Amino acid sequence: MSDEAAILKQARDEFVAQWGAMGSQWGINRTMAQIHAFLMTAPEAVDTDEVMAELQISRGNAHTNLKELVAWGLVRIVVKKGERREYFEAEKDVWQIFTIVARERKKREIQPALGVLQHCSETTRDLRSAEGKAFYAQMQQLEEFVGFASKVADKVGAMKHGFAIQLAAKLLG
């Protein structure tokens, strides 16, 4: 292996490990994030065996996480002419990755949380005790805030990358 190839391998391994560690912060397990990182940095589509070998994981683990990444929309199945195996490639556009993760987190976390807040508000709306009224008010405030944050995330996710960056620069600048 050349010096350049060794440097690239080391950097890629470091990235895959770090992306895996960050995965739990945005709603996926470590192995799923590591597979995503590996595919994101792969120069071409790879098959399950390559994923297993590179990450030293079982076929079942690789298969389950690849299917989940496909379900999220972060990875596509690629069919190669004359091949029976499935190959996988990751979305590489950073803005697309952000919008996909935001959409999936909303579906898996924000919408269920809003449902609970709405239910708690509805069931405590008519309570008359001070504690009941305080609880209802807190649920209303949380529901309003989470709903607002969800709408903001939808708007930002629907923006073109350049416009979103310009808007963020204005807000933060």
PDB file of C-alpha atoms in Angstrom:
ATOM      1  CA  MET A   1       0.000   0.000   0.000  1.00  0.00           C
ATOM      2  CA  SER A   2       1.393   3.407  -0.972  1.00  0.00           C
ATOM      3  CA  ASP A   3       1.874   6.186   1.559  1.00  0.00           C
ATOM      4  CA  GLU A   4      -1.014   8.116   0.015  1.00  0.00           C
ATOM      5  CA  ALA A   5      -3.324   5.088   0.182  1.00  0.00           C
ATOM      6  CA  ALA A   6      -2.353   4.489   3.812  1.00  0.00           C
ATOM      7  CA  ILE A   7      -3.050   8.132   4.723  1.00  0.00           C
ATOM      8  CA  LEU A   8      -6.421   7.982   2.945  1.00  0.00           C
ATOM      9  CA  LYS A   9      -7.339   4.699   4.667  1.00  0.00           C
ATOM     10  CA  GLN A  10      -6.451   6.108   8.085  1.00  0.00           C
ATOM     11  CA  ALA A  11      -8.444   9.306   7.481  1.00  0.00           C
ATOM     12  CA  ARG A  12     -11.418   7.346   6.182  1.00  0.00           C
ATOM     13  CA  ASP A  13     -11.326   4.956   9.154  1.00  0.00           C
ATOM     14  CA  GLU A  14     -11.230   7.935  11.520  1.00  0.00           C
ATOM     15  CA  PHE A  15     -14.182   9.550   9.745  1.00  0.00           C
ATOM     16  CA  VAL A  16     -16.222   6.322   9.802  1.00  0.00           C
ATOM     17  CA  ALA A  17     -15.564   5.889  13.528  1.00  0.00           C
ATOM     18  CA  GLN A  18     -16.484   9.509  14.333  1.00  0.00           C
ATOM     19  CA  TRP A  19     -19.588   9.491  12.137  1.00  0.00           C
ATOM     20  CA  GLY A  20     -20.643   6.314  13.926  1.00  0.00           C
ATOM     21  CA  ALA A  21     -20.224   7.991  17.294  1.00  0.00           C
ATOM     22  CA  MET A  22     -22.276  10.981  16.111  1.00  0.00           C
ATOM     23  CA  GLY A  23     -25.034   8.743  14.751  1.00  0.00           C
ATOM     24  CA  SER A  24     -26.721   8.325  18.097  1.00  0.00           C
ATOM     25  CA  GLN A  25     -27.001  12.119  18.314  1.00  0.00           C
ATOM     26  CA  TRP A  26     -29.186  12.230  15.214  1.00  0.00           C
ATOM     27  CA  GLY A  27     -31.320   9.220  15.820  1.00  0.00           C
ATOM     28  CA  ILE A  28     -29.560   6.180  14.389  1.00  0.00           C
ATOM     29  CA  ASN A  29     -27.388   3.459  15.845  1.00  0.00           C
ATOM     30  CA  ARG A  30     -23.594   3.458  15.643  1.00  0.00           C
ATOM     31  CA  THR A  31     -23.318   0.666  13.073  1.00  0.00           C
ATOM     32  CA  MET A  32     -25.907   2.250  10.805  1.00  0.00           C
ATOM     33  CA  ALA A  33     -23.984   5.539  10.927  1.00  0.00           C
ATOM     34  CA  GLN A  34     -20.677   3.778  10.270  1.00  0.00           C
ATOM     35  CA  ILE A  35     -22.131   2.033   7.227  1.00  0.00           C
ATOM     36  CA  HIS A  36     -23.480   5.376   6.029  1.00  0.00           C
ATOM     37  CA  ALA A  37     -20.065   6.996   6.460  1.00  0.00           C
ATOM     38  CA  PHE A  38     -18.337   4.130   4.654  1.00  0.00           C
ATOM     39  CA  LEU A  39     -20.743   4.352   1.721  1.00  0.00           C
ATOM     40  CA  MET A  40     -20.601   8.154   1.672  1.00  0.00           C
ATOM     41  CA  THR A  41     -16.847   8.023   1.212  1.00  0.00           C
ATOM     42  CA  ALA A  42     -16.800   5.075  -1.188  1.00  0.00           C
ATOM     43  CA  PRO A  43     -15.798   6.059  -4.721  1.00  0.00           C
ATOM     44  CA  GLU A  44     -18.368   3.631  -6.157  1.00  0.00           C
ATOM     45  CA  ALA A  45     -21.271   1.445  -5.034  1.00  0.00           C
ATOM     46  CA  VAL A  46     -20.316  -1.485  -2.772  1.00  0.00           C
ATOM     47  CA  ASP A  47     -21.973  -4.768  -1.901  1.00  0.00           C
ATOM     48  CA  THR A  48     -22.878  -6.211   1.477  1.00  0.00           C
ATOM     49  CA  ASP A  49     -19.711  -8.340   1.601  1.00  0.00           C
ATOM     50  CA  GLU A  50     -17.505  -5.255   1.252  1.00  0.00           C
ATOM     51  CA  VAL A  51     -19.422  -3.493   4.036  1.00  0.00           C
ATOM     52  CA  MET A  52     -19.045  -6.553   6.275  1.00  0.00           C
ATOM     53  CA  ALA A  53     -15.314  -6.845   5.605  1.00  0.00           C
ATOM     54  CA  GLU A  54     -14.537  -3.157   6.049  1.00  0.00           C
ATOM     55  CA  LEU A  55     -16.524  -2.701   9.257  1.00  0.00           C
ATOM     56  CA  GLN A  56     -16.026  -6.236  10.603  1.00  0.00           C
ATOM     57  CA  ILE A  57     -19.742  -6.817  11.177  1.00  0.00           C
ATOM     58  CA  SER A  58     -22.019  -9.787  10.594  1.00  0.00           C
ATOM     59  CA  ARG A  59     -24.092 -10.275   7.451  1.00  0.00           C
ATOM     60  CA  GLY A  60     -27.303  -9.872   9.438  1.00  0.00           C
ATOM     61  CA  ASN A  61     -26.113  -6.611  10.997  1.00  0.00           C
ATOM     62  CA  ALA A  62     -24.964  -5.282   7.626  1.00  0.00           C
ATOM     63  CA  HIS A  63     -28.169  -6.343   5.878  1.00  0.00           C
ATOM     64  CA  THR A  64     -30.495  -4.903   8.536  1.00  0.00           C
ATOM     65  CA  ASN A  65     -28.697  -1.553   8.668  1.00  0.00           C
ATOM     66  CA  LEU A  66     -28.377  -1.259   4.881  1.00  0.00           C
ATOM     67  CA  LYS A  67     -32.118  -1.843   4.484  1.00  0.00           C
ATOM     68  CA  GLU A  68     -32.814   0.780   7.164  1.00  0.00           C
ATOM     69  CA  LEU A  69     -30.531   3.289   5.413  1.00  0.00           C
ATOM     70  CA  VAL A  70     -32.398   2.590   2.172  1.00  0.00           C
ATOM     71  CA  ALA A  71     -35.720   3.102   4.001  1.00  0.00           C
ATOM     72  CA  TRP A  72     -34.486   6.458   5.319  1.00  0.00           C
ATOM     73  CA  GLY A  73     -33.471   7.489   1.786  1.00  0.00           C
ATOM     74  CA  LEU A  74     -29.815   7.982   2.715  1.00  0.00           C
ATOM     75  CA  VAL A  75     -28.700   5.005   0.595  1.00  0.00           C
ATOM     76  CA  ARG A  76     -29.814   3.706  -2.805  1.00  0.00           C
ATOM     77  CA  ILE A  77     -29.689   0.177  -4.180  1.00  0.00           C
ATOM     78  CA  VAL A  78     -27.685  -0.012  -7.394  1.00  0.00           C
ATOM     79  CA  VAL A  79     -28.153  -2.844  -9.849  1.00  0.00           C
ATOM     80  CA  LYS A  80     -25.121  -3.718 -11.923  1.00  0.00           C
ATOM     81  CA  LYS A  81     -25.720  -5.430 -15.235  1.00  0.00           C
ATOM     82  CA  GLY A  82     -24.916  -9.123 -15.059  1.00  0.00           C
ATOM     83  CA  GLU A  83     -24.620  -9.105 -11.245  1.00  0.00           C
ATOM     84  CA  ARG A  84     -26.984 -10.902  -8.890  1.00  0.00           C
ATOM     85  CA  ARG A  85     -25.754  -9.050  -5.829  1.00  0.00           C
ATOM     86  CA  GLU A  86     -27.168  -5.743  -4.667  1.00  0.00           C
ATOM     87  CA  TYR A  87     -24.819  -2.810  -4.473  1.00  0.00           C
ATOM     88  CA  PHE A  88     -25.342   0.270  -2.341  1.00  0.00           C
ATOM     89  CA  GLU A  89     -24.392   3.911  -2.698  1.00  0.00           C
ATOM     90  CA  ALA A  90     -24.999   6.758  -0.301  1.00  0.00           C
ATOM     91  CA  GLU A  91     -26.421  10.173  -0.990  1.00  0.00           C
ATOM     92  CA  LYS A  92     -23.351  12.404  -1.043  1.00  0.00           C
ATOM     93  CA  ASP A  93     -24.954  15.845  -1.211  1.00  0.00           C
ATOM     94  CA  VAL A  94     -24.603  17.289   2.289  1.00  0.00           C
ATOM     95  CA  TRP A  95     -27.769  19.406   2.075  1.00  0.00           C
ATOM     96  CA  GLN A  96     -29.782  16.384   0.933  1.00  0.00           C
ATOM     97  CA  ILE A  97     -28.377  14.352   3.836  1.00  0.00           C
ATOM     98  CA  PHE A  98     -29.396  17.111   6.253  1.00  0.00           C
ATOM     99  CA  THR A  99     -32.932  17.341   4.874  1.00  0.00           C
ATOM    100  CA  ILE A 100     -33.380  13.549   4.883  1.00  0.00           C
ATOM    101  CA  VAL A 101     -32.186  13.231   8.485  1.00  0.00           C
ATOM    102  CA  ALA A 102     -34.369  16.185   9.547  1.00  0.00           C
ATOM    103  CA  ARG A 103     -37.416  14.663   7.821  1.00  0.00           C
ATOM    104  CA  GLU A 104     -36.845  11.235   9.379  1.00  0.00           C
ATOM    105  CA  ARG A 105     -36.235  12.633  12.852  1.00  0.00           C
ATOM    106  CA  LYS A 106     -39.421  14.665  12.571  1.00  0.00           C
ATOM    107  CA  LYS A 107     -41.378  11.569  11.554  1.00  0.00           C
ATOM    108  CA  ARG A 108     -39.835   9.363  14.266  1.00  0.00           C
ATOM    109  CA  GLU A 109     -39.446  11.843  17.146  1.00  0.00           C
ATOM    110  CA  ILE A 110     -41.165  15.206  16.715  1.00  0.00           C
ATOM    111  CA  GLN A 111     -44.548  14.010  15.438  1.00  0.00           C
ATOM    112  CA  PRO A 112     -44.964  11.415  18.213  1.00  0.00           C
ATOM    113  CA  ALA A 113     -43.910  14.023  20.809  1.00  0.00           C
ATOM    114  CA  LEU A 114     -46.455  16.484  19.414  1.00  0.00           C
ATOM    115  CA  GLY A 115     -49.105  13.775  19.620  1.00  0.00           C
ATOM    116  CA  VAL A 116     -48.348  13.209  23.309  1.00  0.00           C
ATOM    117  CA  LEU A 117     -48.358  16.948  24.044  1.00  0.00           C
ATOM    118  CA  GLN A 118     -51.690  17.386  22.240  1.00  0.00           C
ATOM    119  CA  HIS A 119     -53.203  14.437  24.098  1.00  0.00           C
ATOM    120  CA  CYS A 120     -51.973  15.738  27.466  1.00  0.00           C
ATOM    121  CA  SER A 121     -53.365  19.199  26.667  1.00  0.00           C
ATOM    122  CA  GLU A 122     -56.740  17.831  25.633  1.00  0.00           C
ATOM    123  CA  THR A 123     -57.115  15.619  28.694  1.00  0.00           C
ATOM    124  CA  THR A 124     -56.169  18.370  31.160  1.00  0.00           C
ATOM    125  CA  ARG A 125     -57.903  21.353  29.485  1.00  0.00           C
ATOM    126  CA  ASP A 126     -60.834  21.395  31.917  1.00  0.00           C
ATOM    127  CA  LEU A 127     -58.925  20.772  35.149  1.00  0.00           C
ATOM    128  CA  ARG A 128     -59.590  23.455  37.773  1.00  0.00           C
ATOM    129  CA  SER A 129     -56.898  22.847  40.398  1.00  0.00           C
ATOM    130  CA  ALA A 130     -53.832  25.097  40.395  1.00  0.00           C
ATOM    131  CA  GLU A 131     -51.631  22.099  39.624  1.00  0.00           C
ATOM    132  CA  GLY A 132     -53.925  20.991  36.774  1.00  0.00           C
ATOM    133  CA  LYS A 133     -53.991  24.481  35.272  1.00  0.00           C
ATOM    134  CA  ALA A 134     -50.206  24.769  35.531  1.00  0.00           C
ATOM    135  CA  PHE A 135     -49.757  21.391  33.851  1.00  0.00           C
ATOM    136  CA  TYR A 136     -52.154  22.350  31.053  1.00  0.00           C
ATOM    137  CA  ALA A 137     -50.347  25.677  30.518  1.00  0.00           C
ATOM    138  CA  GLN A 138     -46.985  23.909  30.369  1.00  0.00           C
ATOM    139  CA  MET A 139     -48.305  21.396  27.800  1.00  0.00           C
ATOM    140  CA  GLN A 140     -49.725  24.246  25.707  1.00  0.00           C
ATOM    141  CA  GLN A 141     -46.403  26.103  25.725  1.00  0.00           C
ATOM    142  CA  LEU A 142     -44.451  22.973  24.816  1.00  0.00           C
ATOM    143  CA  GLU A 143     -46.897  22.055  22.061  1.00  0.00           C
ATOM    144  CA  GLU A 144     -46.701  25.565  20.628  1.00  0.00           C
ATOM    145  CA  PHE A 145     -42.899  25.609  20.723  1.00  0.00           C
ATOM    146  CA  VAL A 146     -42.418  22.103  19.281  1.00  0.00           C
ATOM    147  CA  GLY A 147     -44.984  22.864  16.566  1.00  0.00           C
ATOM    148  CA  PHE A 148     -43.201  26.123  15.724  1.00  0.00           C
ATOM    149  CA  ALA A 149     -39.786  24.439  15.639  1.00  0.00           C
ATOM    150  CA  SER A 150     -41.207  21.710  13.410  1.00  0.00           C
ATOM    151  CA  LYS A 151     -42.579  24.285  10.950  1.00  0.00           C
ATOM    152  CA  VAL A 152     -39.267  26.175  10.911  1.00  0.00           C
ATOM    153  CA  ALA A 153     -37.398  22.929  10.221  1.00  0.00           C
ATOM    154  CA  ASP A 154     -39.828  22.151   7.372  1.00  0.00           C
ATOM    155  CA  LYS A 155     -39.283  25.580   5.837  1.00  0.00           C
ATOM    156  CA  VAL A 156     -35.493  25.398   6.136  1.00  0.00           C
ATOM    157  CA  GLY A 157     -35.435  21.853   4.769  1.00  0.00           C
ATOM    158  CA  ALA A 158     -37.470  22.934   1.747  1.00  0.00           C
ATOM    159  CA  MET A 159     -35.055  25.769   0.913  1.00  0.00           C
ATOM    160  CA  LYS A 160     -32.295  25.517  -1.615  1.00  0.00           C
ATOM    161  CA  HIS A 161     -28.894  25.057   0.021  1.00  0.00           C
ATOM    162  CA  GLY A 162     -27.438  28.422  -1.023  1.00  0.00           C
ATOM    163  CA  PHE A 163     -30.470  30.398   0.099  1.00  0.00           C
ATOM    164  CA  ALA A 164     -30.559  28.618   3.463  1.00  0.00           C
ATOM    165  CA  ILE A 165     -26.879  29.417   4.038  1.00  0.00           C
ATOM    166  CA  GLN A 166     -27.436  33.088   3.144  1.00  0.00           C
ATOM    167  CA  LEU A 167     -30.428  33.288   5.478  1.00  0.00           C
ATOM    168  CA  ALA A 168     -28.480  31.633   8.314  1.00  0.00           C
ATOM    169  CA  ALA A 169     -25.572  34.042   7.758  1.00  0.00           C
ATOM    170  CA  LYS A 170     -27.945  37.004   8.049  1.00  0.00           C
ATOM    171  CA  LEU A 171     -29.559  35.624  11.198  1.00  0.00           C
ATOM    172  CA  LEU A 172     -26.259  34.753  12.843  1.00  0.00           C
ATOM    173  CA  GLY A 173     -24.169  37.619  11.490  1.00  0.00           C
TER     174      GLY A 173
END
